[in-house]
CSV table of C-alpha atoms and ligand atoms in Angstrom, one decimal:
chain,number,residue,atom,x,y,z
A,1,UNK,CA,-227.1,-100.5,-42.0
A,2,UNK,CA,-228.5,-98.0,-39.7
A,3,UNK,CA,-226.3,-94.7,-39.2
A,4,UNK,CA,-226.4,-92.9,-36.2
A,5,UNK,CA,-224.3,-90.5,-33.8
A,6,UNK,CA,-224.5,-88.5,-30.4
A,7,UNK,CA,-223.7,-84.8,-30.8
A,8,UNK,CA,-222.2,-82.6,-28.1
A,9,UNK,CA,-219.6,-80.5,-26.4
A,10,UNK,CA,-217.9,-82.1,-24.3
A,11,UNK,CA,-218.2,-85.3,-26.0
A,12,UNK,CA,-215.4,-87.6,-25.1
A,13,UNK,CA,-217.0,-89.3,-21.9
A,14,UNK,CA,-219.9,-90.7,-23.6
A,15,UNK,CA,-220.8,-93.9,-23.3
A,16,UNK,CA,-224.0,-94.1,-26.1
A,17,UNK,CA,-221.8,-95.9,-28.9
A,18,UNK,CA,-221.3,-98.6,-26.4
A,19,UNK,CA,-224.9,-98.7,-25.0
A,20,UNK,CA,-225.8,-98.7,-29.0
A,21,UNK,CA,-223.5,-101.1,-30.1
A,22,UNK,CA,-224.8,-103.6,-27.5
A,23,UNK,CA,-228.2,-103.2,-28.7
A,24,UNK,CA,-227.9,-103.7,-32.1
A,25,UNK,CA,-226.2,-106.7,-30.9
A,26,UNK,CA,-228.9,-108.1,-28.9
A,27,UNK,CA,-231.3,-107.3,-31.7
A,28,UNK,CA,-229.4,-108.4,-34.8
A,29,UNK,CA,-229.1,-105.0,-35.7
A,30,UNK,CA,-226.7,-103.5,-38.1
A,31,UNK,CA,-225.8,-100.2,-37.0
A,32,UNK,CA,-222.5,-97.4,-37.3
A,33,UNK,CA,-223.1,-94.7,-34.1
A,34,UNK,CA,-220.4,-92.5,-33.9
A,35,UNK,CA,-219.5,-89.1,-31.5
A,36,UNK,CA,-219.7,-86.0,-32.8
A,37,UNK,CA,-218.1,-83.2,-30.9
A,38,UNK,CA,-219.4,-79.9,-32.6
A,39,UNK,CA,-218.3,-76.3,-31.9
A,40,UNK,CA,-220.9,-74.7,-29.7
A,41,UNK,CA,-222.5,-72.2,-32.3
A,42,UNK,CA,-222.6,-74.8,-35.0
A,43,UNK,CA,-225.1,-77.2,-34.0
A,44,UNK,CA,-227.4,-76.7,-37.1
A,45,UNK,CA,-224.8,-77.3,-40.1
A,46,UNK,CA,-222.9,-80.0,-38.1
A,47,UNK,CA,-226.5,-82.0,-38.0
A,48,UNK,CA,-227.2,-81.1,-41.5
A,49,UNK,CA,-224.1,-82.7,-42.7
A,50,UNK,CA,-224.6,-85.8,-40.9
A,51,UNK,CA,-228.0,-85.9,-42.1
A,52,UNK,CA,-227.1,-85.2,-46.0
A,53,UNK,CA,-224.5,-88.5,-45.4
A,54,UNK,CA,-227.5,-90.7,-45.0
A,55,UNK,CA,-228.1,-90.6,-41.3
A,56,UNK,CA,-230.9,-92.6,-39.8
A,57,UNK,CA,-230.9,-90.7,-36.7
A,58,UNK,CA,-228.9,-89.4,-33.9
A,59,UNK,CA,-229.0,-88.0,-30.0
A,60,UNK,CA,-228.4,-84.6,-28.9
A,61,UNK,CA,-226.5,-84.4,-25.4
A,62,UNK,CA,-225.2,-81.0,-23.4
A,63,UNK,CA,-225.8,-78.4,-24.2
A,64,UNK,CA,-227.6,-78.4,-27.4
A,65,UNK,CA,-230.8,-80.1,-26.6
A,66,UNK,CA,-232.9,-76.0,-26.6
A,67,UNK,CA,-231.1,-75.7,-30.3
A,68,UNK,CA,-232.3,-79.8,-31.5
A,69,UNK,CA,-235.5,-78.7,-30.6
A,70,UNK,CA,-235.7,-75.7,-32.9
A,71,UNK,CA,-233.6,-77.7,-35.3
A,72,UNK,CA,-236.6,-80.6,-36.0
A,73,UNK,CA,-238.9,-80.0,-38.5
A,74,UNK,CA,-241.8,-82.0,-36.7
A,75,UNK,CA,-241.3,-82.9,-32.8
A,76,UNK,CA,-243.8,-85.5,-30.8
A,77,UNK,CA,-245.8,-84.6,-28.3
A,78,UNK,CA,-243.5,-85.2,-25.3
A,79,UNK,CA,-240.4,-83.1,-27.0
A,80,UNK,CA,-243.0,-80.6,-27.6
A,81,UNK,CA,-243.9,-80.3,-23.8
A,82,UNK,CA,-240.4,-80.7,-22.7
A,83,UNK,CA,-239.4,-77.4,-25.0
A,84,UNK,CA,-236.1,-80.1,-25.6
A,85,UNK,CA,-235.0,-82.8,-28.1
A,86,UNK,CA,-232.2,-85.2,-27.0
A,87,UNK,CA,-233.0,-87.9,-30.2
A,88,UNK,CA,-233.8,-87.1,-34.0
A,89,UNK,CA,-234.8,-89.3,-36.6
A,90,UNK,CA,-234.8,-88.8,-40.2
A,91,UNK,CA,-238.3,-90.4,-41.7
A,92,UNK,CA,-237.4,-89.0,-45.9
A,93,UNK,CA,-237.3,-85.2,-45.6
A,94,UNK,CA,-239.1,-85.4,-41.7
A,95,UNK,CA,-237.0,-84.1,-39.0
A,96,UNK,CA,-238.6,-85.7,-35.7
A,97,UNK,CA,-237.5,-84.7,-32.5
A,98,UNK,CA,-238.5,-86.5,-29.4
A,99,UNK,CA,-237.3,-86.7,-25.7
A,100,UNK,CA,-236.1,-89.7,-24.3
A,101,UNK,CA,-234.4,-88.5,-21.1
A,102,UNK,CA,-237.3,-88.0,-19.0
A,103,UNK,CA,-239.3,-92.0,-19.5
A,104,UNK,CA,-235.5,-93.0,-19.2
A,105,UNK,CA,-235.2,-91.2,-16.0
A,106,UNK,CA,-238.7,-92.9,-14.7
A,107,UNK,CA,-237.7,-95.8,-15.7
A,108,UNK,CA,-234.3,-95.8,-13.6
A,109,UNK,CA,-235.6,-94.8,-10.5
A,110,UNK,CA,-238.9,-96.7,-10.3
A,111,UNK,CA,-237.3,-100.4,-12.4
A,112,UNK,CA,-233.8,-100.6,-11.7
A,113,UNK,CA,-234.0,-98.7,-8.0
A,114,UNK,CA,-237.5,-99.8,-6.7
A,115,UNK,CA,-237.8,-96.2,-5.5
A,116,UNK,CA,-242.2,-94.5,-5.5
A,117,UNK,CA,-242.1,-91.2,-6.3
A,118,UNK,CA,-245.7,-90.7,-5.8
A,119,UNK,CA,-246.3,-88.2,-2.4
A,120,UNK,CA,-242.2,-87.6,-2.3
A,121,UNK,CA,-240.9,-84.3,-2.5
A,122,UNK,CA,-238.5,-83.7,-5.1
A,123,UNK,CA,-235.8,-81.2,-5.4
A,124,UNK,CA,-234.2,-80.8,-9.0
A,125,UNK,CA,-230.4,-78.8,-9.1
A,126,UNK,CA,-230.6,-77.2,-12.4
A,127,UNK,CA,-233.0,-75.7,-15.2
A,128,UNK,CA,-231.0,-76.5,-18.4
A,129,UNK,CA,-232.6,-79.4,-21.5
A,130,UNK,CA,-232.3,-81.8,-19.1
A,131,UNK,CA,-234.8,-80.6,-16.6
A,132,UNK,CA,-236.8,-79.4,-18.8
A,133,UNK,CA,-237.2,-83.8,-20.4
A,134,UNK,CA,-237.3,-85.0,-17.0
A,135,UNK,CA,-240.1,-82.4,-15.5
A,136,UNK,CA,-243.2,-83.9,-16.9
A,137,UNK,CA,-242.7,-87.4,-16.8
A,138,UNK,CA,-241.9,-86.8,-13.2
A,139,UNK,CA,-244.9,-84.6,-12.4
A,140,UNK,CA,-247.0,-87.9,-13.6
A,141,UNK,CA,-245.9,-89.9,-10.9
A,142,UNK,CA,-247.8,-87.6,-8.9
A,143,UNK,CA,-245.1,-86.6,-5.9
A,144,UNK,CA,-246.0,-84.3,-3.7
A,145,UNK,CA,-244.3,-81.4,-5.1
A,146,UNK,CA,-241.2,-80.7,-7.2
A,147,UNK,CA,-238.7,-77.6,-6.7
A,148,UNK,CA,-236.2,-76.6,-8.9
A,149,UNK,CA,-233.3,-74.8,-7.8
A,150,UNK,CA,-230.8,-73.0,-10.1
A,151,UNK,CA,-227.8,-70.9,-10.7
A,152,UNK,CA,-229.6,-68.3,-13.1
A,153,UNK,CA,-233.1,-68.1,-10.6
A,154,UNK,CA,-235.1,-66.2,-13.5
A,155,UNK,CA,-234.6,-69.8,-15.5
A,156,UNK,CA,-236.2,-72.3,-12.6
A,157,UNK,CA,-239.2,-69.7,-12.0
A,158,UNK,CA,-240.0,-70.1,-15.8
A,159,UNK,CA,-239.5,-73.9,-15.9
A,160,UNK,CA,-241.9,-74.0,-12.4
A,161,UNK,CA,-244.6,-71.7,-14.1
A,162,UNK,CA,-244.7,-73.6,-17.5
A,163,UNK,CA,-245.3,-76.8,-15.9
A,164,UNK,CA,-247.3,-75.6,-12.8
A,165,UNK,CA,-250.7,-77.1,-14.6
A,166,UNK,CA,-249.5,-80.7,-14.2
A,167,UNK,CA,-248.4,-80.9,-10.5
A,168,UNK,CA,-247.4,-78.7,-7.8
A,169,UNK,CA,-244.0,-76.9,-8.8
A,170,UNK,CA,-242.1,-74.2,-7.7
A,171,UNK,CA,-238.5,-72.5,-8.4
A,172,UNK,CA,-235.5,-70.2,-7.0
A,173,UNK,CA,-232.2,-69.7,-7.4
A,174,UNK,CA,-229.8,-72.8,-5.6
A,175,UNK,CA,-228.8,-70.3,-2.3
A,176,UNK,CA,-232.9,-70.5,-1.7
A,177,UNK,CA,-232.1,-74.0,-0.7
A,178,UNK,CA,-233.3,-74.8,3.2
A,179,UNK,CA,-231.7,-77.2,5.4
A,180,UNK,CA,-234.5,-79.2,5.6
A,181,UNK,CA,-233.9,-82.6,4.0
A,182,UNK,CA,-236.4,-83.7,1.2
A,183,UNK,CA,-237.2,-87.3,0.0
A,184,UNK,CA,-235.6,-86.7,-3.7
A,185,UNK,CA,-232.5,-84.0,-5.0
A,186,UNK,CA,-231.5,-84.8,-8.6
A,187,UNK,CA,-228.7,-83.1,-9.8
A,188,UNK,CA,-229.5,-81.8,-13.5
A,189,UNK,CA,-226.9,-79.2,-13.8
A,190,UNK,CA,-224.0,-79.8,-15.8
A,191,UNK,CA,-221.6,-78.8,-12.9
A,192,UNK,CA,-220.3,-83.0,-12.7
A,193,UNK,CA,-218.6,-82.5,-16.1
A,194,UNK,CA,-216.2,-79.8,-14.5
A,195,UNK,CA,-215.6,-81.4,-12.0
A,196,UNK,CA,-218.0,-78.4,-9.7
A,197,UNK,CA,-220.7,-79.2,-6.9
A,198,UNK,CA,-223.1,-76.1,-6.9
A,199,UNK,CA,-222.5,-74.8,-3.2
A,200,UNK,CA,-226.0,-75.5,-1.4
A,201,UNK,CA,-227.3,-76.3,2.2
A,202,UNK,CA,-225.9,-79.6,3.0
A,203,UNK,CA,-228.4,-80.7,5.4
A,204,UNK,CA,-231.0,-81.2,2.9
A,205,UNK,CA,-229.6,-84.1,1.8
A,206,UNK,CA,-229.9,-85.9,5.2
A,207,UNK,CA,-231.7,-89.4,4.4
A,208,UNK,CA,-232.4,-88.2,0.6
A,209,UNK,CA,-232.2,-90.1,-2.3
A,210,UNK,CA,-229.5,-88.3,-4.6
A,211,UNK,CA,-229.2,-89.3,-7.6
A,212,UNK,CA,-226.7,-87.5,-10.3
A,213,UNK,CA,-227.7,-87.4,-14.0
A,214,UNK,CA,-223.5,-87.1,-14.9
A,215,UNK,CA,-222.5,-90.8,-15.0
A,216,UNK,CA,-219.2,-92.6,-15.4
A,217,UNK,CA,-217.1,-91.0,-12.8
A,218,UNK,CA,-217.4,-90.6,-9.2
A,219,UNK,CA,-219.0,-86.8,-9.5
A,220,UNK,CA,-218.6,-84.3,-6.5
A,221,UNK,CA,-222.3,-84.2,-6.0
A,222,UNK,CA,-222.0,-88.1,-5.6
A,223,UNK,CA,-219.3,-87.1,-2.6
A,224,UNK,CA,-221.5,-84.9,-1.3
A,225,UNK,CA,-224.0,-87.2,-0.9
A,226,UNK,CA,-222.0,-89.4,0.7
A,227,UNK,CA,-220.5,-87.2,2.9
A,228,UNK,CA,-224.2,-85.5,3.9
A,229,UNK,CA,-225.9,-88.9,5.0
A,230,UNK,CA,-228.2,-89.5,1.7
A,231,UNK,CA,-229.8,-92.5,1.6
A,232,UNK,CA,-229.6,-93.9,-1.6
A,233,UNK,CA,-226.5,-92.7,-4.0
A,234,UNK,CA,-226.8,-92.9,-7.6
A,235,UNK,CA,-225.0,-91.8,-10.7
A,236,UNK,CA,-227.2,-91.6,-14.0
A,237,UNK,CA,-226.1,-94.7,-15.9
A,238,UNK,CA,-229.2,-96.0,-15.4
A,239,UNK,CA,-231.0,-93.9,-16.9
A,240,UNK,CA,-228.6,-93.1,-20.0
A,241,UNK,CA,-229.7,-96.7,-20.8
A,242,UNK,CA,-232.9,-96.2,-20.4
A,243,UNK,CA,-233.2,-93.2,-22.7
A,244,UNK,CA,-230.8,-94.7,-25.4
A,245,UNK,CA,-233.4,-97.8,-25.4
A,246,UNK,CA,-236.2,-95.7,-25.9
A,247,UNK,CA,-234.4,-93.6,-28.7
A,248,UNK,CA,-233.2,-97.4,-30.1
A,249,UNK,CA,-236.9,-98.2,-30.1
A,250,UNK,CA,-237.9,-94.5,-32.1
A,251,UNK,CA,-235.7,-95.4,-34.7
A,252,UNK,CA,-235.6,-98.9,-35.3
A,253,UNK,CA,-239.0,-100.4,-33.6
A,254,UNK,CA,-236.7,-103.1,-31.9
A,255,UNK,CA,-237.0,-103.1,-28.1
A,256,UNK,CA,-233.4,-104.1,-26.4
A,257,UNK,CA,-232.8,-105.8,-23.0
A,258,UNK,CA,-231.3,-102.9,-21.0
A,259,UNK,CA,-230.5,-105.2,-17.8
A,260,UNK,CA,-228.2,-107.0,-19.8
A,261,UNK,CA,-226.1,-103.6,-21.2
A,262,UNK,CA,-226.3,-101.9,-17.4
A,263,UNK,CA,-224.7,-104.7,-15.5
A,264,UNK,CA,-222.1,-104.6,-18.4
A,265,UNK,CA,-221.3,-101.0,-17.6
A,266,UNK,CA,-221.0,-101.5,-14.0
A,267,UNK,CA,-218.4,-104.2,-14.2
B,1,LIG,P1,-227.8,-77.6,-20.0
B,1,LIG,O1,-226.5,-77.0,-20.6
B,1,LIG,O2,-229.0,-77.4,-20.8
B,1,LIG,O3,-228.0,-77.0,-18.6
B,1,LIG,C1,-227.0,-76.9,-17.6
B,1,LIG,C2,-227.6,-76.5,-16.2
B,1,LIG,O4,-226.5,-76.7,-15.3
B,1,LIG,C3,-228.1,-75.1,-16.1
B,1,LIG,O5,-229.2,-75.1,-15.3
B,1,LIG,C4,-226.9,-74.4,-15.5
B,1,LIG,O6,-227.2,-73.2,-14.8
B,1,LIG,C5,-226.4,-75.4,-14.6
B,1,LIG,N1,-225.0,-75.3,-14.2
B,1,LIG,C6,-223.9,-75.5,-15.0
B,1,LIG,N2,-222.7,-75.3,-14.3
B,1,LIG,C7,-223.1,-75.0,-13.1
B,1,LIG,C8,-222.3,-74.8,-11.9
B,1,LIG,N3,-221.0,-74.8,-11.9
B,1,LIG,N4,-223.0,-74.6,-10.7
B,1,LIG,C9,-224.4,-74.6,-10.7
B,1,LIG,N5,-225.2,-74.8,-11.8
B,1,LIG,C10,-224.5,-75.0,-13.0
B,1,LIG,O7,-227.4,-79.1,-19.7
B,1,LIG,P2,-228.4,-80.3,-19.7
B,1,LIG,O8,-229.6,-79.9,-18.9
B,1,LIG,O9,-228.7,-80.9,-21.1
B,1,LIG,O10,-227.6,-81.5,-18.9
B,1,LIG,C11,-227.3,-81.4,-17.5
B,1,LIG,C12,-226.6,-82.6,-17.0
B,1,LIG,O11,-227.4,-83.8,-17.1
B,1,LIG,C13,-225.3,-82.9,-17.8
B,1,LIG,O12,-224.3,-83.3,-16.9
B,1,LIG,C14,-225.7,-84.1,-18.7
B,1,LIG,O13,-224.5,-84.9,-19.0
B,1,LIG,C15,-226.6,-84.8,-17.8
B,1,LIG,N6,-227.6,-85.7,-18.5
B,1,LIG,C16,-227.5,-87.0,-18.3
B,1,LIG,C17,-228.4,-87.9,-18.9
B,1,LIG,C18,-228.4,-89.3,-18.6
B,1,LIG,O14,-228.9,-90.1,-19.4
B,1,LIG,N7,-227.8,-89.8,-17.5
B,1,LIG,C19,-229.5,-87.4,-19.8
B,1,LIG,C20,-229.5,-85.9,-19.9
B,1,LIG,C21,-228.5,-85.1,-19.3
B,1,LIG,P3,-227.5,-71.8,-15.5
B,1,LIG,O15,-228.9,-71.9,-16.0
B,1,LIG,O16,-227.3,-70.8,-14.4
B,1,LIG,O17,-226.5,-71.7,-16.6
């Protein structure tokens, strides 16, 4: 029996036990995978303890994916570029942290949504763990350029500078947004879970595809999409099973049909 857990804070509206549970099922799995809501300065002896009760492995979800990654004792190559961790697993004493969020991303918008991201310009709301997962696998699709807006500027201008050697990047603070509309805006900032939109130039959405990492609830980014002409609307369930079958696959070498577990959560 495999045991495993998401940590975080809020934890309530995840849906990775379900996602789990449904690919254990599909592969003949055993597995426990519960949620773990831990106190925000207290990431380090709440993943100890689960790890000292036998745990296989587990994902790291807002906003302690910057603290996972210092946490792991070894980290692969893409946590390593990413500077985040949103899945460990426990190998004997080994630590490993990796980064599922930005292939699970990829694999989202280019499978499930048929959308080419090469030549497109891409505007990402947000410089927290999860922009720092997606940026990379991203940048390898080759778009034309990817800017990244946020609340704290300082933030987006060190995210653009670190990953300026693998594709054209840039960053400001989210009142540098123009009117102009771009091809891409992903909303990375963890606004959705209170229930915020960050307040930007609506026009830039005009004809976009906007797609929200929150998923599960009809986010006020999501109506402000709608309301702002984008072309394509999308929440991030997709790629929250993407990245759990990826992290499925890092702990248990069994590759689950995620088709089958995304048209359950859309029913
Ligand atoms: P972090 O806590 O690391 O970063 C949060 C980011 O949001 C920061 O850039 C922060 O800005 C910004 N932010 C927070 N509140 C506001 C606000 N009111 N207005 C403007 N900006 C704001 O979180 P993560 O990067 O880990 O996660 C971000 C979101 O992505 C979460 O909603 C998470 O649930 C979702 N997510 C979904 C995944 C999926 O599989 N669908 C996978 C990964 C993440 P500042 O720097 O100024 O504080």
């Amino acid at each position: 029996m495999y045991k495993f857990a998401v940590f975080g804070n809020p934890i309530k509206h995840s849906l990775s036990p379900n996602i789990h549970t449904q690919f254990a099922q599909q592969t003949g799995l055993e597995i426990s995978y519960d949620k773990i809501l831990v106190p925000i300065d207290d990431f380090s002896s709440s993943a100890q303890a689960f790890i000292n009760q036998g745990a296989n492995g587990f994902n790291i979800t807002v906003p302690f994916k910057l603290v996972a990654f210092k946490f792991a004792s070894e980290l692969t190559l893409n946590a390593q570029i990413a500077g985040a961790v949103n899945t460990i697993k426990i190998e004997e004493d080994k630590i490993i942290g990796e980064n599922t969020d930005g292939i699970g991303l990829i694999n989202d918008l280019t499978h499930n949504l048929s959308i080419e991201l090469k030549d497109k310009v891409i505007l990402i709301l947000g410089a927290g763990g999860a922009t720092r997962g997606i940026l990379l696998p991203l940048l390898e699709q080759q778009p034309n350029r990817v800017m990244i807006a946020n609340r704290t500027p300082s933030k987006a201008i060190k995210l653009a500078k670190d990953f300026a050697k693998f594709g054209k990047t840039c960053g400001f603070s989210l009142d540098k947004i123009k009117h102009d509309p771009v091809d891409i805006i992903i909303n990375a900032t963890s606004a959705s879970l209170d229930g915020k939109m960050p307040n930007i130039a609506s026009g830039v959405a005009n004809n976009a595809v906007c797609y929200d990492l929150m998923y599960g609830k009809q986010t006020p980014f999501i109506n402000w999409a709608t309301t702002n002409y984008g072309s394509m609307i999308s929440d991030g369930s997709g790629m929250l099973v993407e990245q759990a079958a990826v992290a499925f696959e890092f702990w248990t070498g069994a590759k689950p049909n995620t088709k089958q577990v995304l048209s359950s959560l859309r029913r």
